[in-house]
Amino acid sequence: MDAEADSMANPYVIYPATIVGKIREAEDINTYRLRFVDEQARRQFRFKAGQFNMVYLFGVGEVAISIVSDPDEPALLDHTIRAVGRITKAIADLRTGDVLGIRGPFGQGWPLEEARGRNMVIVTGGLGCAPVVGAIEYILRRRTQYGSVTILHGVKTPQDLLYRERFDAWRRFPDTEVLLTSDQPDKSWSYHIGVVTELFELVSIDPPKSIVLMCGPEIMMRLGVPILIRRGIPATAIYVSLERHMECGIGLCGHCQMGPYFLCKDGPVMRYDRVAQWLGRTGV
Amino acid sequence: MATRPTTQFGTERTGICIMSIASEMRGILPTANLQRLLDALSAKGYRIIGPTAHDGSVVWETVRSVSDLPIGWRDQQEPGRYRLEQTASQEVFGVVHGPQSLKPFVFAPREPLLQIERTKDGFAPRQMIPQLEKVAVIGARACDLAGLTVQDRIFLNDAYRDPYYAARREGLFVIAVNCVRALSTCFCASMETGPRAKTGFDLALTEVDDRLLIEAGSEAGFDLLSDLSLSPAPQKLLDEAATRVDACGHSQVRRLERSRLPQALYDAHEHPRWDDVAGCCLACTNCTMVCPTCFCHAAEETPDLDHQQTAHVRLWDSCFTQEHGYIHGKNIRPTIKDRYRMWLTHKLASWIDQFGMSGCVGCGRCITWCPVGIDLTEELSALLVPASRSSVTSQQVEGP
């Protein structure tokens, strides 16, 4: 029996990956650049934008984290991790040269290949929102392959605004609009005031040409999507990234269910019309 | 001529197929000679597991002799109640079932997935795929086989194949027992999963007074049957066995109204009945632990004290725990109402969308082992009545 082929068939096998870079994004958020120790794993690993890995720390456990780096450069994997729980707090103490584990990639990502030629409307809310950062970078690196790009981002307070430099950099791309808003601003805030859905009024959207990517609190999707639909964007052109507890990544452990879906396997990115009836249902 | 009837196997057999089983695929064994079957299994290298009376219930244990089986015992099951009673009979399979289904044999309650060792490069994982062990389980019921079919669908035939489950499943030889007595909690007939074992067994027994009708359901079962060289089953006994199993199905007092599922339960999401049941439910997880199909599990990391070795383990989990619906900063299902609704809606409705089959096989264990006797058939009946008419009693709703 070929031991190597056997291990590839076991979806639970974890592959060691060295931290080759650690970038501080905010006080409790870091981006880790990882490189597989095993050469074959490095060669074989392929992923799509919006997919995630189970990131493992020896003796501590695994946590589901989206891949934010470019799928055309799969030898290096970037994971932006916020220290919020037992495992992510332990990971926060690691340095370049330390080793994490990777199992993946899992899940359904953003429909970025299908969206070529379309206008991209990207709506995000809250802290971080790493899954959509990867998508924005993907689109802007292939800027000529897409129509207009509109990025709408809402935060509660100005302190919640991460990636300020990135927003500024994105704004400089041609035919790219970036609108920021805060609903609890202070005197330093020079952008819009209000919740992110209010920004819809301020931008021109060409419904039949547009694809919407959304990432953030479910309430934002629940309130925001109907406004977009009223403006003529079909529910089938709206994609949302959803969040549930994921422990296995392969649709078996049961934690990430939302209605009939396992978000680790059927998501985390879901076309809105498929999940509309489940969003906002208590306890689903 | 004992030609190997291989064409009979590998497809789901219907009742009609069973009627046409070649005579060499079944035979009669006097119950007094049951030890011959156990010996034949041992001779083929199987460890035999069967029901044994233990601390007031029946649990699976290794059995070597027929006397290890609960001869003369019967179980009485009601919502929240399980009792074993000694009878004067010499029935070997008088106990229908205990809290365990076949699930623990294939989806282990605690399964070490990886043993991981610290190395100079970081770490090296070793896969802990179980060694193939030939295990023969005697006494599985039709509902247990149906549960196994559901678990096979999830662990072997979904997007990913689980190699741990697969290894345990491969060595499993199942000797089913067709039920001739229904418990008050049974409703397999309404789920069309029993009381007759239809598929997924190697051998099936029907206990008729002091004789056992034995039928083969697989090639391995046929081989074993051939070794026993049993006397052929007279038609009269076949008829009597069929009559008793049919009568068992007809005697069931509970049924699950599944014709409008899954949608009817999705539509009942805001039904006030959920509050009523949540007022009783203790969120103890018993229903999920005894369920033959529940598959939720959690990962656990257990490092050695010196932190040079760590075990990556999966454990049965339950959607009734506080942690199950937790994501950083919030709990998707903070209340018992949320969790009971999640469990029942998943079991009876979204399971159908996920796997093309119900998550319920009608074994009734969740009713018996619920400490407060919550009955899912009764809950579903109440939930299917529009909220404005919820004062109607469940009996009226069930109809004739």
XYZ file of C-alpha atoms in Angstrom:
684
model
C 0.000 0.000 0.000
C 1.342 3.355 -0.961
C 1.470 5.185 2.359
C 1.498 8.551 0.656
C -1.576 7.905 -1.469
C -3.254 6.538 1.637
C -2.593 9.683 3.613
C -3.956 11.856 0.804
C -7.215 9.932 1.066
C -7.557 10.669 4.766
C -9.134 14.113 5.141
C -8.042 14.301 8.783
C -4.287 14.315 8.132
C -2.616 17.558 9.164
C 0.432 18.878 7.282
C 3.067 20.976 9.082
C 3.622 24.463 7.653
C 6.257 26.959 8.741
C 5.400 30.567 9.507
C 7.588 32.483 7.037
C 6.056 35.875 7.771
C 3.835 37.505 10.382
C 2.207 40.856 9.673
C 0.458 42.754 12.432
C -2.894 44.068 11.159
C -4.260 45.318 14.485
C -3.677 44.782 18.169
C -5.257 41.326 18.157
C -5.105 40.514 14.422
C -2.157 39.074 12.538
C -1.654 37.712 9.067
C 0.528 34.610 8.960
C 2.281 33.565 5.776
C 2.657 29.785 5.791
C 4.730 27.394 3.722
C 4.307 23.601 3.858
C 7.305 21.767 5.302
C 6.638 18.806 3.025
C 7.639 19.480 -0.563
C 4.950 17.281 -2.064
C 2.232 19.004 -0.055
C 3.613 22.314 -1.319
C 3.431 21.127 -4.931
C -0.016 19.575 -4.714
C -1.915 22.167 -2.706
C -4.417 24.176 -4.805
C -7.256 26.377 -3.594
C -9.889 28.853 -4.752
C -10.425 32.350 -3.388
C -12.775 32.199 -0.411
C -11.903 28.641 0.622
C -10.583 27.959 4.104
C -8.095 25.736 5.883
C -8.226 24.103 9.265
C -5.210 25.698 10.950
C -3.692 23.569 13.695
C -1.466 24.328 16.645
C 0.365 21.348 18.130
C -1.220 20.173 21.355
C -3.913 22.868 21.249
C -6.253 22.162 18.339
C -7.659 23.285 15.011
C -9.584 26.337 13.889
C -11.203 27.180 10.521
C -9.537 30.198 8.867
C -10.090 31.523 5.357
C -7.193 31.767 2.940
C -6.622 35.400 1.945
C -3.653 35.009 -0.379
C -3.804 34.584 -4.136
C -4.821 31.153 -5.471
C -2.292 31.510 -8.289
C 0.478 31.400 -5.695
C -0.516 28.355 -3.660
C 2.977 27.668 -2.306
C 2.497 30.475 0.209
C -0.723 30.687 2.185
C -1.840 33.794 4.044
C -4.229 33.471 6.962
C -5.493 36.502 8.858
C -6.281 35.400 12.394
C -7.940 37.372 15.145
C -7.076 36.251 18.682
C -10.520 35.626 20.125
C -10.552 32.065 21.431
C -8.444 29.396 23.113
C -6.656 28.340 19.926
C -6.323 31.692 18.168
C -4.945 33.302 21.329
C -2.252 30.617 21.513
C -1.452 31.142 17.828
C -1.016 34.879 18.489
C 2.126 34.108 20.502
C 3.871 32.406 17.571
C 6.742 33.925 15.622
C 8.350 33.523 12.232
C 9.964 30.100 12.078
C 7.366 28.429 14.281
C 5.249 25.657 12.814
C 1.484 25.427 12.424
C -0.504 22.643 10.753
C -2.769 22.850 7.713
C -5.663 20.658 6.619
C -7.583 21.743 3.578
C -8.593 23.499 1.462
C -12.290 23.190 2.261
C -15.570 24.793 1.283
C -16.982 26.804 -1.592
C -15.355 30.152 -2.292
C -16.386 33.313 -4.126
C -17.517 32.934 -7.755
C -14.653 35.088 -9.018
C -13.992 33.218 -12.229
C -17.681 33.223 -13.179
C -17.806 36.939 -12.350
C -15.210 37.993 -14.944
C -16.458 40.941 -16.989
C -19.061 41.878 -14.386
C -19.254 44.935 -12.131
C -18.255 43.919 -8.610
C -20.132 45.360 -5.637
C -18.444 44.317 -2.387
C -20.277 45.013 0.846
C -18.644 44.360 4.197
C -19.365 45.218 7.768
C -17.713 44.887 11.109
C -14.223 43.903 12.113
C -11.725 42.407 9.738
C -13.800 40.487 7.282
C -10.766 38.650 6.012
C -12.651 36.426 3.546
C -13.560 39.404 1.400
C -10.116 41.017 1.590
C -8.765 38.040 -0.341
C -11.479 38.479 -2.963
C -10.783 42.203 -3.378
C -7.063 41.592 -3.788
C -7.818 38.851 -6.319
C -10.035 41.133 -8.398
C -7.723 44.144 -8.296
C -4.702 42.075 -9.324
C -6.710 41.126 -12.394
C -8.227 44.585 -12.702
C -8.780 44.537 -16.467
C -10.787 41.322 -16.279
C -13.589 42.951 -14.283
C -15.934 45.890 -14.773
C -16.304 48.608 -12.166
C -15.434 47.759 -8.551
C -17.445 49.280 -5.694
C -16.312 48.578 -2.140
C -18.692 49.560 0.656
C -17.472 49.022 4.199
C -19.216 49.856 7.450
C -17.866 49.892 10.985
C -19.404 50.736 14.319
C -16.679 53.078 15.599
C -13.627 54.539 13.805
C -11.407 52.329 15.997
C -12.969 49.306 14.294
C -11.608 50.304 10.904
C -8.851 47.877 9.996
C -6.783 47.803 6.829
C -7.006 51.602 6.475
C -3.967 51.574 4.199
C -5.457 48.851 2.081
C -8.672 50.792 1.566
C -6.574 53.779 0.496
C -4.568 51.641 -1.892
C -7.692 50.054 -3.417
C -9.205 53.497 -3.966
C -6.334 54.333 -6.356
C -7.223 51.588 -8.844
C -9.050 52.735 -11.987
C -12.855 52.607 -11.984
C -12.756 51.590 -8.324
C -14.834 53.274 -5.670
C -14.331 52.834 -1.917
C -16.906 54.175 0.550
C -16.452 53.904 4.297
C -19.040 54.620 6.952
C -19.320 54.559 10.732
C -22.552 54.609 12.704
C -20.846 55.750 15.916
C -18.266 58.221 14.551
C -16.031 60.594 16.517
C -14.529 63.919 15.433
C -11.646 62.213 13.614
C -13.975 60.426 11.194
C -13.887 62.011 7.759
C -15.993 59.484 5.855
C -19.722 58.786 5.791
C -21.919 58.510 8.839
C -24.514 55.744 9.159
C -24.800 52.038 8.542
C -23.354 50.384 5.462
C -26.723 49.795 3.793
C -27.191 53.579 3.608
C -24.211 53.705 1.245
C -26.296 51.895 -1.366
C -28.045 55.239 -2.021
C -24.741 56.904 -2.812
C -23.449 54.627 -5.546
C -24.669 53.846 -9.010
C -25.285 50.156 -9.549
C -26.030 48.632 -12.935
C -28.204 45.689 -11.833
C -27.926 43.289 -14.791
C -24.129 43.723 -14.940
C -23.415 43.441 -11.218
C -22.337 40.674 -8.876
C -22.551 41.409 -5.151
C -20.211 39.840 -2.580
C -21.212 40.325 1.052
C -19.419 39.513 4.247
C -20.258 40.606 7.764
C -22.949 40.274 10.403
C -26.051 38.377 9.306
C -28.230 41.348 10.204
C -26.389 43.375 7.565
C -27.277 40.769 4.960
C -30.827 40.446 6.153
C -31.462 44.174 5.969
C -29.159 44.978 3.079
C -30.023 42.351 0.514
C -33.703 43.326 0.151
C -32.599 46.878 -0.672
C -30.297 45.576 -3.409
C -33.044 43.324 -4.743
C -35.418 46.298 -4.865
C -32.794 48.074 -6.949
C -33.060 45.277 -9.480
C -30.184 42.979 -8.600
C -31.371 39.382 -8.811
C -30.983 37.252 -5.662
C -28.957 34.840 -7.787
C -26.273 37.513 -8.316
C -25.728 38.085 -4.599
C -23.225 35.957 -2.677
C -22.876 35.978 1.095
C -20.103 34.559 3.275
C -21.648 32.956 6.357
C -20.152 31.970 9.644
C -20.820 29.002 11.869
C -18.650 26.929 14.149
C -16.587 24.531 11.998
C -14.685 21.680 13.599
C -14.086 19.166 10.826
C -14.233 21.075 7.537
C -15.710 18.085 5.718
C -19.417 18.227 6.543
C -19.352 15.509 9.192
C -19.156 17.057 12.652
C -22.553 18.751 12.431
C -21.713 22.087 14.059
C -21.870 24.367 11.022
C -25.404 23.553 9.934
C -27.689 26.254 8.670
C -31.012 24.744 7.655
C -30.209 21.965 5.214
C -26.647 23.158 4.614
C -23.307 22.358 6.129
C -21.552 25.696 5.717
C -18.095 24.094 5.785
C -18.965 22.004 2.752
C -21.805 23.853 0.981
C -20.440 27.288 2.012
C -19.056 29.390 3.596
C -19.931 31.430 0.493
C -23.554 30.808 -0.467
C -25.685 32.286 -3.213
C -28.288 34.394 -1.476
C -31.376 32.755 -2.961
C -30.295 29.408 -1.491
C -30.074 30.720 2.074
C -32.643 33.519 2.067
C -35.223 31.532 4.013
C -32.699 30.579 6.719
C -31.063 33.952 7.333
C -32.425 35.610 10.422
C -34.340 32.561 11.615
C -33.784 32.245 15.334
C -31.586 29.319 16.278
C -30.817 28.202 12.717
C -26.976 -27.938 -5.586
C -25.438 -25.182 -3.529
C -24.605 -22.669 -6.228
C -23.596 -19.341 -4.790
C -26.548 -17.064 -5.369
C -24.364 -13.987 -5.711
C -26.890 -12.183 -7.866
C -29.153 -11.946 -4.845
C -26.738 -9.636 -3.082
C -25.592 -6.136 -3.540
C -28.956 -4.612 -4.282
C -31.657 -3.657 -1.890
C -33.876 -6.642 -1.415
C -37.562 -6.151 -1.223
C -40.105 -8.326 0.526
C -40.800 -9.974 -2.814
C -37.146 -10.959 -3.179
C -37.166 -12.513 0.255
C -40.086 -14.666 -0.765
C -38.041 -15.994 -3.654
C -34.865 -16.780 -1.707
C -33.529 -20.132 -2.802
C -34.106 -22.764 -0.166
C -30.380 -23.270 0.472
C -30.144 -19.667 1.674
C -32.116 -20.461 4.763
C -32.594 -23.216 7.254
C -33.891 -24.170 10.624
C -31.810 -24.334 13.777
C -33.365 -25.564 17.013
C -32.816 -22.809 19.567
C -31.190 -25.407 21.809
C -28.430 -25.677 19.161
C -27.739 -21.947 18.843
C -24.257 -22.554 20.200
C -23.413 -24.137 16.827
C -23.891 -20.768 15.176
C -21.661 -19.043 17.726
C -19.017 -21.743 17.306
C -19.137 -21.417 13.522
C -18.572 -17.665 13.856
C -15.667 -18.204 16.238
C -14.180 -20.751 13.850
C -14.205 -18.056 11.145
C -12.289 -15.737 13.422
C -15.092 -13.438 14.548
C -15.321 -11.900 17.959
C -18.996 -12.292 18.802
C -20.920 -9.479 20.394
C -24.453 -9.901 21.620
C -26.991 -8.466 24.022
C -26.296 -9.187 27.678
C -28.339 -8.227 30.720
C -26.329 -5.748 32.745
C -27.339 -3.392 35.551
C -30.999 -3.468 34.638
C -30.695 -3.026 30.900
C -29.226 -4.795 27.921
C -25.815 -3.820 26.605
C -23.561 -5.202 23.894
C -20.813 -7.415 25.281
C -18.534 -10.105 23.952
C -20.392 -13.425 24.175
C -18.860 -16.889 24.021
C -21.761 -19.034 25.039
C -25.497 -18.905 24.449
C -25.869 -18.678 28.231
C -24.310 -15.168 28.042
C -27.428 -14.022 26.145
C -30.451 -12.712 28.109
C -32.475 -15.932 27.917
C -35.968 -15.518 29.315
C -35.680 -11.759 29.748
C -37.969 -9.200 28.159
C -37.755 -5.430 28.090
C -40.670 -3.121 28.739
C -40.165 0.348 27.361
C -42.286 3.453 27.768
C -41.509 7.157 27.594
C -38.818 7.719 30.209
C -38.953 4.106 31.412
C -36.926 0.945 30.738
C -37.371 -2.276 32.681
C -36.088 -5.808 32.214
C -38.407 -8.582 33.335
C -37.619 -12.235 33.795
C -40.183 -14.533 32.175
C -40.637 -18.274 32.350
C -39.904 -18.652 28.636
C -36.679 -19.861 27.081
C -36.749 -17.065 24.488
C -33.210 -16.008 23.582
C -34.100 -12.786 21.815
C -36.984 -11.634 23.972
C -35.314 -8.314 24.718
C -35.911 -5.981 21.765
C -33.085 -3.559 22.435
C -31.047 -1.634 24.947
C -29.765 1.926 24.739
C -27.084 1.062 22.182
C -27.662 0.661 18.467
C -24.967 -0.568 16.076
C -23.546 2.954 15.958
C -20.762 2.524 18.543
C -19.240 -0.332 16.498
C -18.663 1.823 13.438
C -18.754 5.441 14.625
C -16.760 5.040 17.807
C -17.741 7.250 20.758
C -14.070 8.157 21.092
C -11.865 7.777 18.017
C -8.218 8.854 18.088
C -7.666 10.268 14.591
C -4.000 11.175 14.752
C -1.143 10.647 17.160
C 1.161 13.577 16.611
C 4.778 13.678 17.642
C 6.920 16.777 17.990
C 9.927 16.684 15.643
C 12.736 19.051 14.748
C 10.696 20.155 11.679
C 7.624 20.781 13.785
C 5.527 17.660 14.117
C 4.728 14.350 12.450
C 1.185 12.943 12.483
C 0.530 9.204 12.568
C -2.871 8.038 11.332
C -4.674 5.947 13.912
C -6.877 3.993 11.482
C -8.258 1.047 13.472
C -6.872 -2.412 12.724
C -9.377 -4.516 10.843
C -11.186 -6.635 13.412
C -13.748 -9.269 12.484
C -16.709 -8.555 14.730
C -20.003 -10.438 14.518
C -22.921 -8.716 16.199
C -25.843 -10.992 16.975
C -29.208 -9.511 17.854
C -29.318 -6.311 15.764
C -32.849 -5.204 14.937
C -34.251 -3.894 11.667
C -34.180 -0.361 13.066
C -30.487 -0.818 13.898
C -29.773 -1.931 10.334
C -31.657 1.088 9.038
C -29.515 3.238 11.329
C -26.400 1.637 9.899
C -27.590 2.414 6.379
C -28.019 6.062 7.372
C -24.552 6.198 8.928
C -23.023 4.515 5.852
C -24.561 7.245 3.715
C -23.003 9.946 5.902
C -19.556 8.511 6.597
C -18.883 6.534 3.417
C -20.921 8.078 0.627
C -20.794 11.823 1.107
C -18.251 14.373 -0.136
C -15.509 12.756 1.981
C -15.073 9.117 2.919
C -14.223 8.604 6.561
C -11.402 6.039 6.731
C -11.900 5.310 10.436
C -15.553 4.438 10.007
C -14.704 2.487 6.861
C -12.147 0.330 8.683
C -14.583 -0.525 11.466
C -17.421 -1.136 9.022
C -15.396 -3.524 6.893
C -14.966 -6.071 9.675
C -18.598 -6.012 10.790
C -20.756 -9.130 10.337
C -24.368 -8.508 11.316
C -26.784 -11.176 12.495
C -30.153 -9.486 12.607
C -33.166 -10.644 14.563
C -36.581 -9.993 13.064
C -38.866 -8.545 15.697
C -41.902 -10.543 16.758
C -42.788 -8.234 19.677
C -43.140 -4.467 19.497
C -42.427 -2.144 22.383
C -44.830 0.654 23.196
C -42.151 3.035 21.926
C -41.580 1.332 18.557
C -42.693 2.967 15.301
C -40.475 1.332 12.681
C -43.528 0.216 10.702
C -44.495 3.829 10.013
C -40.884 4.612 9.021
C -40.858 1.522 6.759
C -37.619 0.373 8.370
C -38.959 -2.722 10.174
C -39.890 -4.916 11.941
C -38.430 -7.245 9.287
C -34.760 -6.800 8.429
C -34.793 -6.026 4.736
C -31.237 -5.186 3.860
C -27.766 -4.792 5.272
C -27.555 -8.025 7.261
C -25.376 -11.076 6.785
C -27.754 -13.418 8.562
C -31.264 -12.800 9.877
C -32.924 -14.873 12.570
C -36.596 -15.206 13.392
C -37.277 -16.889 16.704
C -40.388 -19.051 16.446
C -41.017 -20.819 19.738
C -38.101 -23.236 20.139
C -36.748 -22.857 16.623
C -34.748 -20.249 14.763
C -35.343 -19.562 11.111
C -31.998 -18.410 9.682
C -31.732 -16.537 6.374
C -28.612 -15.356 4.584
C -28.433 -11.753 3.372
C -24.880 -11.667 2.037
C -22.274 -13.904 0.574
C -20.449 -14.120 3.909
C -23.737 -15.031 5.548
C -24.391 -17.661 2.933
C -20.951 -19.186 3.531
C -21.631 -19.436 7.225
C -25.058 -20.915 6.620
C -23.536 -23.554 4.371
C -21.094 -24.522 7.133
C -23.989 -25.168 9.500
C -25.726 -27.573 7.078
C -29.138 -26.873 8.527
C -32.305 -28.718 7.768
C -34.530 -26.888 5.285
C -37.317 -24.688 6.586
C -40.792 -26.163 6.101
C -43.282 -23.817 4.457
C -45.471 -23.885 7.546
C -42.680 -22.452 9.665
C -41.879 -19.793 7.070
C -45.526 -18.773 7.074
C -45.658 -18.706 10.856
C -42.498 -16.568 11.056
C -43.871 -14.110 8.487
C -47.192 -13.911 10.309
C -45.547 -13.113 13.626
C -43.295 -10.420 12.169
C -46.230 -8.852 10.321
C -48.299 -8.932 13.496
C -45.479 -7.162 15.317
C -45.628 -4.344 12.785
C -49.397 -4.067 13.074
C -49.274 -4.009 16.855
C -47.218 -0.825 17.007
C -49.109 1.938 18.774
C -46.920 4.850 17.742
C -46.432 6.208 14.267
C -44.629 9.160 12.777
C -46.537 11.287 10.295
C -43.883 11.921 7.690
C -45.856 12.549 4.509
C -45.463 16.347 4.643
C -41.807 16.385 5.661
C -39.480 18.161 5.367
C -41.415 21.323 4.497
C -44.114 21.036 7.176
C -41.496 21.155 9.919
C -39.635 24.067 8.305
C -42.988 25.873 8.244
C -43.507 25.142 11.950
C -40.412 27.094 12.993
C -42.385 29.648 15.007
C -44.903 27.171 16.424
C -45.683 27.691 20.143
C -45.261 23.969 20.752
C -41.474 24.477 20.801
C -41.895 26.524 23.978
C -43.939 23.751 25.572
C -41.401 21.040 24.845
C -38.504 23.283 25.842
C -40.205 23.659 29.205
C -39.744 19.913 29.774
C -36.466 19.188 27.937
C -33.408 19.021 30.215
C -30.924 19.252 27.309
C -29.301 16.160 28.843
C -28.210 14.832 25.392
C -29.561 11.310 26.079
C -31.671 11.272 22.896
C -28.658 12.041 20.734
C -26.437 9.514 22.511
C -28.880 6.620 22.029
C -29.899 7.642 18.502
C -28.632 5.180 15.859
C -28.057 7.983 13.349
C -26.889 11.117 15.226
C -23.396 11.843 13.968
C -22.298 15.147 15.536
C -18.831 15.002 16.972
C -16.238 17.292 18.477
C -12.466 17.390 18.225
C -10.316 17.091 21.307
C -6.601 17.570 21.698
C -4.946 15.629 24.508
C -1.235 16.377 24.777
C 1.083 14.389 27.018
C 2.418 16.174 30.064
C 5.827 16.736 28.446
C 4.120 18.151 25.314
C 6.144 15.928 22.984
C 3.146 13.840 21.922
C -0.454 14.786 21.417
C -3.549 12.842 20.440
C -6.064 14.405 18.073
C -9.318 12.689 18.986
C -12.932 12.917 17.958
C -15.733 12.378 20.445
C -19.471 12.133 20.115
C -21.030 15.527 20.555
C -24.627 16.646 20.872
C -26.583 19.595 19.521
C -28.101 19.908 22.995
C -24.868 21.197 24.539
C -24.228 24.869 25.188
C -21.058 24.738 23.070
C -22.521 23.159 19.935
C -23.799 26.372 18.396
C -21.070 28.624 19.716
C -19.089 30.924 17.481
C -16.817 33.608 18.840
C -18.859 36.162 20.668
C -22.235 34.505 20.307
C -24.233 31.350 20.571
C -26.466 30.541 17.608
C -28.682 28.358 19.817
C -28.534 29.765 23.351
C -31.842 28.336 24.580
C -33.084 24.783 25.043
C -35.931 25.701 22.716
C -33.413 26.516 19.989
C -31.608 23.234 20.573
C -34.643 20.976 20.709
C -35.936 22.643 17.555
C -32.557 22.166 15.902
C -32.484 18.488 16.832
C -36.013 17.633 15.745
C -35.915 19.753 12.588
C -32.596 18.222 11.605
C -33.609 14.670 12.429
C -36.944 14.712 10.638
C -36.615 17.445 8.010
C -33.238 18.874 6.956
C -31.698 15.385 7.126
C -33.876 14.516 4.129
C -32.432 17.459 2.175
C -28.898 16.593 3.265
C -28.837 12.843 2.732
C -31.993 11.907 0.841
C -33.378 9.963 3.797
C -34.895 10.558 7.209
C -32.606 10.776 10.208
C -35.178 8.795 12.183
C -35.477 5.010 11.884
C -38.317 4.519 14.362
C -36.411 2.645 17.083
C -38.002 4.736 19.830
C -34.837 4.902 21.937
C -35.010 8.686 22.279
C -38.484 8.272 23.795
C -37.468 5.584 26.287
C -34.188 7.127 27.369
C -35.499 10.670 27.724
C -35.560 11.222 31.476
C -38.773 13.231 31.151
C -40.326 11.031 28.467
C -40.527 13.481 25.580
C -41.982 11.631 22.598
C -40.896 12.910 19.208
C -43.885 11.349 17.443
C -46.193 13.294 19.724
C -44.168 16.491 19.296
C -44.283 16.185 15.525
C -48.037 15.573 15.542
C -48.546 18.713 17.596
C -46.204 20.741 15.390
C -48.060 19.713 12.252
C -51.226 21.319 13.541
C -51.259 25.021 12.659
C -50.600 27.093 15.750
C -54.121 28.536 15.902
C -55.474 25.034 16.357
C -52.789 23.875 18.750
C -55.354 23.197 21.464
C -56.399 20.099 19.523
C -54.994 17.058 21.268
C -52.426 14.924 19.558
C -54.747 11.925 19.608
C -57.302 13.699 17.480
C -54.607 14.781 15.114
C -53.208 11.317 14.598
C -56.587 10.042 13.451
C -57.314 6.417 12.739
